[in-house]
Coordinates of C-alpha atoms in Angstrom, one line a residue:
M1 CA 19.8 -7.8 9.7
V2 CA 19.9 -5.4 7.0
V3 CA 18.5 -5.8 3.4
E4 CA 21.2 -6.0 0.8
P5 CA 21.8 -3.2 -2.0
L6 CA 19.6 -5.4 -4.5
I7 CA 16.7 -5.6 -2.6
V8 CA 16.9 -2.3 -1.1
A9 CA 17.1 -1.1 -5.0
L10 CA 13.5 -3.0 -6.1
L11 CA 12.1 -1.3 -3.1
L12 CA 12.5 1.5 -3.9
A13 CA 10.9 0.8 -7.7
A14 CA 8.5 -0.8 -5.9
A15 CA 7.8 2.3 -3.9
L16 CA 7.6 4.4 -7.1
M17 CA 5.6 2.1 -8.8
H18 CA 3.1 2.4 -5.8
A19 CA 3.1 6.4 -5.4
T20 CA 2.4 6.1 -9.3
W21 CA -0.8 3.6 -9.2
N22 CA -2.2 6.1 -6.2
A23 CA -2.0 9.1 -8.3
I24 CA -3.6 7.2 -11.0
L25 CA -6.4 6.4 -9.0
K26 CA -6.7 9.7 -7.1
S27 CA -6.4 11.9 -10.5
D28 CA -9.9 9.8 -11.4
Q29 CA -12.5 12.4 -11.2
S30 CA -15.7 10.3 -12.6
D31 CA -15.7 6.8 -11.1
R32 CA -12.8 6.2 -8.6
L33 CA -14.3 2.7 -7.6
A34 CA -14.5 1.4 -11.2
T35 CA -10.9 2.4 -12.0
F36 CA -9.4 1.3 -8.6
G37 CA -11.6 -2.5 -10.7
I38 CA -9.8 -2.6 -14.0
I39 CA -6.6 -1.8 -11.7
M40 CA -7.2 -5.1 -9.9
T41 CA -8.8 -6.9 -12.3
T42 CA -5.5 -6.5 -14.5
G43 CA -3.9 -8.3 -11.4
T44 CA -6.3 -11.0 -11.6
V45 CA -5.5 -11.7 -15.5
M46 CA -1.8 -11.4 -14.8
G47 CA -1.9 -13.7 -12.0
L48 CA -3.8 -16.2 -14.2
C49 CA -1.1 -16.2 -16.6
V50 CA 0.8 -17.0 -14.3
V51 CA -0.4 -19.8 -11.9
P52 CA -0.4 -22.5 -14.9
F53 CA 3.5 -22.6 -14.8
V54 CA 4.7 -22.4 -11.1
P55 CA 3.5 -25.3 -8.3
M56 CA 0.8 -24.7 -6.1
I57 CA 1.5 -23.2 -2.5
E58 CA 1.8 -25.1 0.3
P59 CA -1.4 -26.0 2.2
A60 CA -0.4 -23.9 5.3
A61 CA 0.0 -20.9 3.4
W62 CA -4.0 -20.5 2.2
K63 CA -5.1 -19.3 5.7
Y64 CA -2.8 -16.0 5.2
L65 CA -3.5 -16.0 1.6
L66 CA -7.2 -15.7 2.1
T67 CA -6.6 -13.5 5.7
S68 CA -4.8 -10.8 3.5
V69 CA -7.5 -11.1 1.4
T70 CA -10.4 -9.9 3.4
I71 CA -7.9 -7.6 4.7
H72 CA -6.8 -5.9 1.6
I73 CA -11.2 -5.5 0.6
A74 CA -11.4 -3.4 3.5
Y75 CA -8.1 -1.7 2.8
Y76 CA -9.8 -0.9 -0.2
F77 CA -12.8 1.0 1.6
F78 CA -10.8 2.8 3.8
L79 CA -8.2 4.6 0.6
L80 CA -11.3 5.0 -1.7
K81 CA -12.9 6.5 1.1
A82 CA -9.3 8.6 2.0
Y83 CA -9.3 9.5 -1.4
S84 CA -12.8 11.0 -2.0
Y85 CA -12.7 13.7 1.4
G86 CA -8.7 14.6 1.0
D87 CA -5.4 15.2 -1.0
L88 CA -2.7 12.9 -2.3
S89 CA -0.3 14.5 -0.6
H90 CA -1.7 14.2 2.6
T91 CA -4.1 11.1 2.9
Y92 CA -1.2 9.2 1.0
P93 CA 1.5 10.1 3.9
I94 CA -0.4 9.5 6.7
A95 CA -1.4 5.9 5.7
R96 CA 1.7 4.3 4.2
G97 CA 3.8 5.6 7.4
L98 CA 1.2 4.5 9.9
G99 CA 1.9 0.8 8.2
P100 CA 5.3 0.5 8.8
L101 CA 5.1 2.0 12.3
L102 CA 2.5 -0.5 13.1
V103 CA 4.5 -3.5 11.8
A104 CA 7.5 -2.6 14.2
L105 CA 5.4 -2.4 17.1
V106 CA 3.9 -5.4 17.1
S107 CA 6.0 -7.9 14.8
G108 CA 8.6 -8.3 18.1
R109 CA 5.4 -10.3 19.8
M110 CA 3.3 -11.2 17.2
I111 CA 6.9 -12.5 14.9
G112 CA 9.2 -12.7 16.8
E113 CA 11.5 -10.1 15.1
H114 CA 12.9 -7.2 17.7
L115 CA 13.9 -3.8 17.7
R116 CA 17.2 -2.0 17.4
P117 CA 17.9 1.1 18.9
Q118 CA 17.9 3.0 16.1
D119 CA 14.4 1.6 14.7
I120 CA 12.8 2.9 18.0
A121 CA 13.8 5.9 16.8
G122 CA 12.7 5.5 13.7
V123 CA 9.6 5.1 14.9
L124 CA 9.8 7.8 16.7
L125 CA 10.5 10.4 14.1
L126 CA 7.4 8.3 12.0
S127 CA 5.6 9.7 14.8
F128 CA 6.3 13.1 14.7
G129 CA 6.6 13.2 10.9
L130 CA 2.8 11.7 11.2
I131 CA 1.2 14.0 13.6
A132 CA 3.2 17.2 11.7
L133 CA 1.9 15.9 8.1
A134 CA -1.5 15.3 9.4
M135 CA -2.4 19.1 10.7
P136 CA -4.1 21.4 8.6
L137 CA -2.2 23.5 6.7
K138 CA -3.9 26.4 7.8
N139 CA -3.5 27.8 11.8
V140 CA -7.5 26.6 12.4
V141 CA -8.8 23.6 14.1
P142 CA -10.6 21.2 12.2
R143 CA -14.3 21.2 12.9
P144 CA -15.7 17.1 13.8
G145 CA -16.9 15.9 11.0
S146 CA -15.4 17.9 8.5
R147 CA -13.6 16.6 5.5
H148 CA -10.1 17.1 6.5
G149 CA -10.9 15.3 9.8
L150 CA -12.7 12.4 7.8
A151 CA -9.7 12.1 5.2
T152 CA -7.1 11.6 8.1
L153 CA -9.5 9.4 10.0
F154 CA -9.7 7.3 6.6
A155 CA -6.2 7.7 6.1
M156 CA -5.9 5.8 9.7
L157 CA -7.5 3.3 9.2
T158 CA -6.2 2.5 5.4
G159 CA -2.4 2.4 7.4
V160 CA -4.2 -0.7 10.0
T161 CA -5.0 -2.7 7.6
I162 CA -1.7 -1.9 5.7
A163 CA 0.1 -3.0 8.8
A164 CA -2.1 -6.0 8.4
Y165 CA -2.1 -7.3 5.5
I166 CA 1.7 -6.9 5.2
I167 CA 2.3 -8.9 8.5
A168 CA -0.3 -11.9 6.5
D169 CA 1.5 -11.7 3.3
G170 CA 4.7 -12.1 5.0
L171 CA 4.3 -15.3 6.9
G172 CA 2.1 -16.5 3.8
V173 CA 4.5 -16.7 1.6
R174 CA 7.5 -17.9 4.0
A175 CA 5.0 -20.3 4.8
A176 CA 4.7 -21.2 0.5
G177 CA 7.0 -23.2 -0.1
P178 CA 11.1 -23.5 0.0
T179 CA 11.5 -22.3 -3.7
F180 CA 11.0 -19.2 -5.5
E181 CA 8.5 -20.6 -7.2
H182 CA 6.2 -21.4 -4.7
R183 CA 6.7 -17.4 -3.5
I184 CA 5.9 -16.3 -7.2
S185 CA 2.6 -19.0 -6.7
Y186 CA 1.6 -17.3 -3.5
I187 CA 1.7 -13.6 -5.7
A188 CA -0.1 -15.2 -8.7
W189 CA -2.8 -16.5 -6.2
L190 CA -3.5 -13.5 -4.0
A191 CA -3.5 -11.5 -7.3
V192 CA -5.9 -14.1 -8.8
I193 CA -8.5 -14.4 -5.9
E194 CA -8.4 -10.6 -4.9
G195 CA -8.7 -8.9 -8.0
P196 CA -12.3 -9.1 -9.5
W197 CA -14.5 -7.8 -6.8
L198 CA -14.0 -4.4 -6.7
L199 CA -15.2 -4.2 -10.3
V200 CA -18.2 -6.4 -9.5
L201 CA -18.9 -4.5 -6.5
A202 CA -18.8 -1.1 -9.3
A203 CA -21.0 -3.2 -11.5
V204 CA -23.7 -4.0 -8.8
L205 CA -23.9 -0.4 -8.1
R206 CA -23.7 2.0 -10.6
P207 CA -24.8 -0.6 -13.5
G208 CA -25.7 2.1 -16.3
T209 CA -22.8 3.8 -16.4
V210 CA -19.8 1.3 -14.7
W211 CA -19.2 -0.1 -18.2
T212 CA -19.2 3.1 -20.4
H213 CA -16.7 4.2 -18.2
V214 CA -14.6 1.1 -18.7
K215 CA -14.5 1.7 -21.9
R216 CA -13.8 5.2 -21.8
T217 CA -10.9 4.9 -19.8
W218 CA -9.7 0.9 -19.4
Y219 CA -6.0 2.2 -20.1
R220 CA -6.0 4.0 -17.1
G221 CA -6.6 1.1 -14.7
M222 CA -4.6 -1.4 -16.9
I223 CA -1.6 1.0 -16.3
G224 CA -2.2 1.1 -13.1
G225 CA -3.2 -2.5 -12.8
V226 CA 0.1 -3.5 -14.5
V227 CA 2.2 -0.8 -12.2
A228 CA 0.8 -1.7 -8.8
N229 CA 0.5 -5.6 -9.3
V230 CA 4.5 -5.7 -10.2
G231 CA 4.8 -3.6 -7.5
Y232 CA 3.7 -5.2 -4.6
G233 CA 5.1 -8.3 -6.0
I234 CA 8.1 -7.1 -5.0
A235 CA 7.6 -6.2 -1.9
I236 CA 6.4 -9.5 -0.8
Y237 CA 8.7 -11.5 -2.3
A238 CA 11.4 -9.3 -0.1
L239 CA 9.0 -10.0 2.7
V240 CA 11.0 -13.2 2.6
L241 CA 14.3 -11.4 2.4
G242 CA 14.8 -9.5 5.8
P243 CA 12.7 -8.1 8.7
M244 CA 9.1 -7.1 8.3
A245 CA 9.4 -4.2 9.9
H246 CA 12.0 -3.2 7.6
I247 CA 11.1 -4.7 4.2
A248 CA 7.7 -2.5 4.7
A249 CA 9.8 0.8 6.6
L250 CA 12.2 0.7 3.1
R251 CA 8.6 0.5 1.1
E252 CA 7.3 3.5 2.3
T253 CA 9.5 5.1 1.1
S254 CA 6.9 5.9 -1.4
V255 CA 5.0 8.8 0.8
L256 CA 7.4 11.1 -0.4
F257 CA 7.3 10.1 -4.1
G258 CA 3.1 10.2 -3.1
A259 CA 3.9 13.7 -1.6
L260 CA 5.9 14.6 -5.0
I261 CA 3.2 13.3 -7.3
G262 CA 0.4 15.4 -5.3
T263 CA 2.1 18.4 -5.5
L264 CA 4.1 18.5 -8.5
L265 CA 1.4 16.4 -10.9
L266 CA -1.8 17.3 -9.4
G267 CA -1.6 20.6 -8.3
E268 CA -2.4 19.7 -4.8
P269 CA -1.2 22.2 -1.8
F270 CA 1.4 21.4 0.1
G271 CA 3.5 23.7 2.3
R272 CA 7.0 24.2 3.9
R273 CA 5.8 22.5 7.3
R274 CA 4.3 18.9 5.2
V275 CA 7.8 19.0 3.6
A276 CA 9.9 19.0 6.3
A277 CA 7.0 16.5 8.0
A278 CA 7.5 14.0 4.8
A279 CA 11.6 14.4 5.8
V280 CA 11.4 13.5 8.6
I281 CA 8.6 10.4 8.0
V282 CA 11.2 9.4 5.1
I283 CA 14.3 9.7 7.8
G284 CA 12.4 7.9 10.1
L285 CA 12.1 5.2 7.6
V286 CA 15.6 5.0 6.6
L287 CA 17.1 5.4 10.0
M288 CA 15.0 2.0 10.0
N289 CA 16.2 0.2 7.5
G290 CA 19.9 1.1 7.9
P291 CA 22.8 -0.6 9.4
Q292 CA 23.4 -0.8 12.8
L293 CA 24.6 2.3 14.2
I294 CA 25.0 1.7 18.2

């Protein structure tokens, strides 16, 4: 099953949105937790504006929604840790590339969506690109516990949680109900329930400084929140319209956007090898979502 061109275009837009809000978060040097909290709380406000106008999701969908919220909490932790140790152009491609790779590997057994030969080729390209991207820029082996090693570890853990919440949300939005409005309701309720916790945590950990930070930089988090929630809403809805591995793979072309933003706008080093590795990852992702070749 190949995804329709309109959905492909929407997913590419969602990929750019995802890379954009991650760049906003990574570029915050003062209090990333508070900024992330504003991003997510913006989603809560957006969700609350939607839920009065859509039907309630089916009872069967709630277990997936609550599972997704739990996984997202772990995702937030690993993502913040990855960004605290490494560059966007290093950590972002690893995390986002690993997610669809894992979805492709487990989707056949878990949800009956089996891989084509070209999907397997795409998985192998992803693996090769991830290994090349994860290597340090200089010809040295990082010491155990080094910042590079920790950045790679937390980026990989982030990728595991990405795969987990993609599957949870894919199953959840499919169980939410038969209509477009039911699926929008699932997206809105997910935003409502998962949104405020990071900002609450930031207030508990740093009560003396967090509100000063919010007053000074609220607009950055709000812009990031609108971009993040619209982008992920598109991705969740698309999970109804095609195989999860293909949707996840196409969305994660954001790795290229993330690498370019990190290099061109944030001034992070990239190097020719990482350019080649990012290109291989994107080729693998596109191959997994392309039409039947054999």
